Coordinates of C-alpha atoms and ligand atoms in Angstrom, one line a residue:
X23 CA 0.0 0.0 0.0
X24 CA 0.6 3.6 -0.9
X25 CA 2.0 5.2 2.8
X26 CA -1.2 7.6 4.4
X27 CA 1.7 10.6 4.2
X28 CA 1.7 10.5 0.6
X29 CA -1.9 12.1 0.0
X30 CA -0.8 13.3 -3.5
X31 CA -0.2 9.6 -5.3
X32 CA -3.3 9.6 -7.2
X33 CA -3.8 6.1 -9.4
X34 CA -6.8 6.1 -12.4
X35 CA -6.5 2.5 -12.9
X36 CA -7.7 1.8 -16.5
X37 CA -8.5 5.7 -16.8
X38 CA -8.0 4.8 -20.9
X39 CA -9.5 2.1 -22.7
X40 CA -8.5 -0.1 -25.0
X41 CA -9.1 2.3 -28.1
X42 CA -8.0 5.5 -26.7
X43 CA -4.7 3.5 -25.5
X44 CA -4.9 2.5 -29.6
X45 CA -5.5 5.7 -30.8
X46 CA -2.7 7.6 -28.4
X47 CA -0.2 5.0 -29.1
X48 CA -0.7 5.6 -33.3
X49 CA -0.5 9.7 -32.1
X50 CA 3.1 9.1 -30.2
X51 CA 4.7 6.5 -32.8
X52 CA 3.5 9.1 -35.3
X53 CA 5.5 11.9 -33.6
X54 CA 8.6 9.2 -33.0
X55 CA 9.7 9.1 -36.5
X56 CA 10.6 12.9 -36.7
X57 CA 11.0 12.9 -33.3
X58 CA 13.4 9.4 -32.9
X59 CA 13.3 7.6 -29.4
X60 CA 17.3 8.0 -28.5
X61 CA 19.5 6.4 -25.4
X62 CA 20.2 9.2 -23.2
X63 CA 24.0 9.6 -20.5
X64 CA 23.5 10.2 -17.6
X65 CA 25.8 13.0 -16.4
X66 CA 28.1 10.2 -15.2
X67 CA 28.8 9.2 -18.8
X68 CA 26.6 5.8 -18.5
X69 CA 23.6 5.1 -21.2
X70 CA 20.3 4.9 -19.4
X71 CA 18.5 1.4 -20.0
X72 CA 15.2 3.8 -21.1
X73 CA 15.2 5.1 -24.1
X74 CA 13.5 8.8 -24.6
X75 CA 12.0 11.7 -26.9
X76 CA 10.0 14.4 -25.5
X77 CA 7.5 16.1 -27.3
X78 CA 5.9 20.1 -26.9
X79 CA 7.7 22.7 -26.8
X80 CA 10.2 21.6 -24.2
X81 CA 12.1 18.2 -23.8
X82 CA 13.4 16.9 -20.9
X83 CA 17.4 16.0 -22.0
X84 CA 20.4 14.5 -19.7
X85 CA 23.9 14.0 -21.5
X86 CA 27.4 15.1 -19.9
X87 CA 26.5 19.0 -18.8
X88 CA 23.7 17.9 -16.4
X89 CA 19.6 17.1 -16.6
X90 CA 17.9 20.1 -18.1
X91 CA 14.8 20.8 -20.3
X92 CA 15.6 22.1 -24.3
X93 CA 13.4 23.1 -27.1
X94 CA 15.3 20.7 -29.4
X95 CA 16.1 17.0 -29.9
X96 CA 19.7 16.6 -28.8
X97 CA 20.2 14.2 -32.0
X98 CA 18.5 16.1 -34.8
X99 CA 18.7 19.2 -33.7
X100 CA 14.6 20.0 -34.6
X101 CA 11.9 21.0 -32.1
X102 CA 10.2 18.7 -30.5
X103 CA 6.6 17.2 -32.4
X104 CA 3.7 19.0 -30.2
X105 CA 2.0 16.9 -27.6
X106 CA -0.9 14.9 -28.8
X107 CA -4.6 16.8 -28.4
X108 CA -5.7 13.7 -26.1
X109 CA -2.6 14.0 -23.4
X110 CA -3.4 17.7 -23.4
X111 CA -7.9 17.7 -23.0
X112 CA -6.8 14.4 -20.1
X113 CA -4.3 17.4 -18.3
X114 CA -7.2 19.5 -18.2
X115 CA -10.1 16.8 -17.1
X116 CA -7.7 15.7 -14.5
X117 CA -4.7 17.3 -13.4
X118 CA -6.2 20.1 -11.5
X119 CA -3.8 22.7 -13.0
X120 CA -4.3 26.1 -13.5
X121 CA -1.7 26.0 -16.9
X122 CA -1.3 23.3 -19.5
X123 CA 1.8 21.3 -19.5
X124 CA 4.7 22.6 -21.8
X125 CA 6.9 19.2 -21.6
X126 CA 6.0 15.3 -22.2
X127 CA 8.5 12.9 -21.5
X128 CA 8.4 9.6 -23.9
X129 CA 10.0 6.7 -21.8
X130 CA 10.1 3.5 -23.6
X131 CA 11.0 0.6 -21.9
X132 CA 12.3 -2.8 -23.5
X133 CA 14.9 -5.6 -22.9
X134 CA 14.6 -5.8 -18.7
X135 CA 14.9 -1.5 -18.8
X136 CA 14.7 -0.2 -15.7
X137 CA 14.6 3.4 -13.6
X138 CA 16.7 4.0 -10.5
X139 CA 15.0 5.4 -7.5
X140 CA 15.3 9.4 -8.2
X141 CA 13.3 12.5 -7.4
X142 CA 11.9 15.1 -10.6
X143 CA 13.6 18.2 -9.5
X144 CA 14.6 20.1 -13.2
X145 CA 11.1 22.1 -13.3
X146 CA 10.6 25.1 -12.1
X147 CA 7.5 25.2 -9.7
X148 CA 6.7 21.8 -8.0
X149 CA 3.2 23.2 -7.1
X150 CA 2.4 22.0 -11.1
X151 CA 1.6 18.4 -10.9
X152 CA 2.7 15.4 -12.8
X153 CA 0.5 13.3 -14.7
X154 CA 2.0 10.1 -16.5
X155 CA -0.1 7.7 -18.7
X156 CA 1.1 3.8 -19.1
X157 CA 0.9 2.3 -22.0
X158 CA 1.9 -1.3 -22.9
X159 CA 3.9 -3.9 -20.7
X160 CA 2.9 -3.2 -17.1
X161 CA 5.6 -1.6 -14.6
X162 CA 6.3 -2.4 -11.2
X163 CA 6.3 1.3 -10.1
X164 CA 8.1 2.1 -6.5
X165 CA 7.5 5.3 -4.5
X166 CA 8.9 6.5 -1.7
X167 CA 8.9 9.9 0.3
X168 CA 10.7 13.1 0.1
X169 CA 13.9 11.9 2.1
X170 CA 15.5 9.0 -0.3
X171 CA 15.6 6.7 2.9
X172 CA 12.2 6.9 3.6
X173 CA 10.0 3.5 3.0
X174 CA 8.8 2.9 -0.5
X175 CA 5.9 1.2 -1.5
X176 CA 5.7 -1.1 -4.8
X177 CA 2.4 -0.3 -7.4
X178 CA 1.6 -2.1 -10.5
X179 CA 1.1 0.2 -13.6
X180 CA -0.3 -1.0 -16.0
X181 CA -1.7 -0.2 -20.0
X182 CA -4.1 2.7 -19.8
X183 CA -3.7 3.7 -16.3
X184 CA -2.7 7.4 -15.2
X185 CA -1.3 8.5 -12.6
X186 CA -0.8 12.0 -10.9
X187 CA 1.5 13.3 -8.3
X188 CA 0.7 16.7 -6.6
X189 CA 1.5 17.5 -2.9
X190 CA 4.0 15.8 -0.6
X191 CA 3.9 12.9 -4.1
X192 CA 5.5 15.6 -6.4
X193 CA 9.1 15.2 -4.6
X194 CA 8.8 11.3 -3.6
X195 CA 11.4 9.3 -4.5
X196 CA 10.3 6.8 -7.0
X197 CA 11.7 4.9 -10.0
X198 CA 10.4 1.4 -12.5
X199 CA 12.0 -1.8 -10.7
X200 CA 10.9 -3.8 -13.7
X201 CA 8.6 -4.4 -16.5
X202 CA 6.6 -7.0 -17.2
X203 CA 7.5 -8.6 -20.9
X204 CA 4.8 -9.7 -22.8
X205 CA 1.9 -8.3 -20.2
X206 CA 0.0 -6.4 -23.2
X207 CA 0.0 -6.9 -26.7
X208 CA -0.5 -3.2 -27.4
X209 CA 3.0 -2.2 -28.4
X210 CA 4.9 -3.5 -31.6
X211 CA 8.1 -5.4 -30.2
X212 CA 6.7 -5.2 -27.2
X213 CA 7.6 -3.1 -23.8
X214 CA 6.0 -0.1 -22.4
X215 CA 5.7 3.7 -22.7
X216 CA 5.7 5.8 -20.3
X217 CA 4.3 9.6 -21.5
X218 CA 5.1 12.4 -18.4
X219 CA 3.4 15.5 -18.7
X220 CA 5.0 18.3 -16.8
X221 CA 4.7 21.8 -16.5
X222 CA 8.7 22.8 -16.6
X223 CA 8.6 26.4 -16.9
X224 CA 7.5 29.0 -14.5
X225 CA 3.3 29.3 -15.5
X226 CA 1.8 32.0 -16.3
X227 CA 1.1 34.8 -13.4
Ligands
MD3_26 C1 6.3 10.3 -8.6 N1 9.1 8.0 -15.1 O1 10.3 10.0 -16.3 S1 6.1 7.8 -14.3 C2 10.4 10.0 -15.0 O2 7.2 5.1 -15.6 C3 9.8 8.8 -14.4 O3 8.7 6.1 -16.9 C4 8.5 6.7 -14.6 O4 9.9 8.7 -13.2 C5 8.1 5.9 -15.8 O5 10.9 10.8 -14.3 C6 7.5 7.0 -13.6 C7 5.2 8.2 -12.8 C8 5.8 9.3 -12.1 C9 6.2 10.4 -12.7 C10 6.6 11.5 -12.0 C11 6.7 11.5 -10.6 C12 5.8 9.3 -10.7 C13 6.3 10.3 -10.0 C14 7.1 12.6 -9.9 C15 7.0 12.5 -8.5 C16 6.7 11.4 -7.9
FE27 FE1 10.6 10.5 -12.4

């Protein structure tokens, strides 16, 4: 179970259905072909297991200068694709916000990828919320508190389900322990994809 002290872990189990998981999927593999999923460094010079593209009109990047959000694909050099009209109408039904999210993460996760325990520090106002969407293989999700040796609890995610973090969740600890191969059929080749929506810059007022 989710500790009491995290009030802001919100889960939407099965939030999409099977055709609007379809019809996003189409919408982000669409946007991957200008946009191509890449293997990010880490500062520390190692490739990350997940690979990643960002879409709107800022991308969340790591290489050897640090973590940071760009307009631009480090590889081609373009803009990011804009974020699909579905990810952006399920911010407003949902996230509570009071400005729409100018960064979406693409995490795509195959061959026993993984995410270490970290906390989502590079925006700048953690009173915006986060709101990810699952799609594909299903995740075993941790998530822990503020303080990284504070007890973590373990959470399935799986295809169509969104989650949101406001509150005392928005700086948990938390990080993808494993996915589940061959737990959906959704995604060609298998593995899951992970879309964040963020709000990275400071919002408007
Ligand atoms: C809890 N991604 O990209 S999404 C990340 O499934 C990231 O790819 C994971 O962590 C993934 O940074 C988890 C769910 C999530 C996103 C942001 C959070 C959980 C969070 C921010 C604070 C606390
Ligand atoms: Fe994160």
């Amino acid at each position: 179970m989710v500790p009491l002290t995290q009030t802001g872990f919100r889960l939407l189990p099965g939030a999409l259905d099977a055709e609007a998981q379809a019809s996003l999927l189409t919408e982000v593999l669409r946007r991957v072909e200008v946009a191509p999923l890449y293997r990010p460094m880490t500062p520390g010079g190692k490739p990350m297991s997940v690979e990643m593209t960002n879409f709107g009109p800022l991308g969340w990047v790591t290489d050897a200068l640090g973590y940071r959000y760009q307009p631009t694909h480090p590889v081609t050099g373009a803009p990011w694709p804009d974020i699909p009209a579905a990810l952006l109408k399920l911010w407003d039904q949902v996230a509570g916000a009071t400005a729409p999210p100018d960064a979406c993460l693409v995490n795509l996760y195959r061959d026993g990828a993984r995410m270490g325990l970290h906390q989502d520090r590079d925006e700048a106002d953690f009173s915006f919320p986060v709101l990810s969407v699952s799609l594909g293989d299903t995740a075993v999700f941790r998530i822990g508190g503020v303080n990284r040796r504070d007890p973590t609890t373990s959470v399935r995610l799986a295809s169509g389900d969104v989650c949101i973090l406001t509150g005392d969740a928005r700086l948990a600890h938390h990080g993808i322990d494993r996915v589940l191969a061959g737990s959906s059929r959704l995604t060609p080749g298998g593995g899951r994809i992970n879309l964040t929506l963020r709000r990275a810059s400071p919002g408007p007022g």
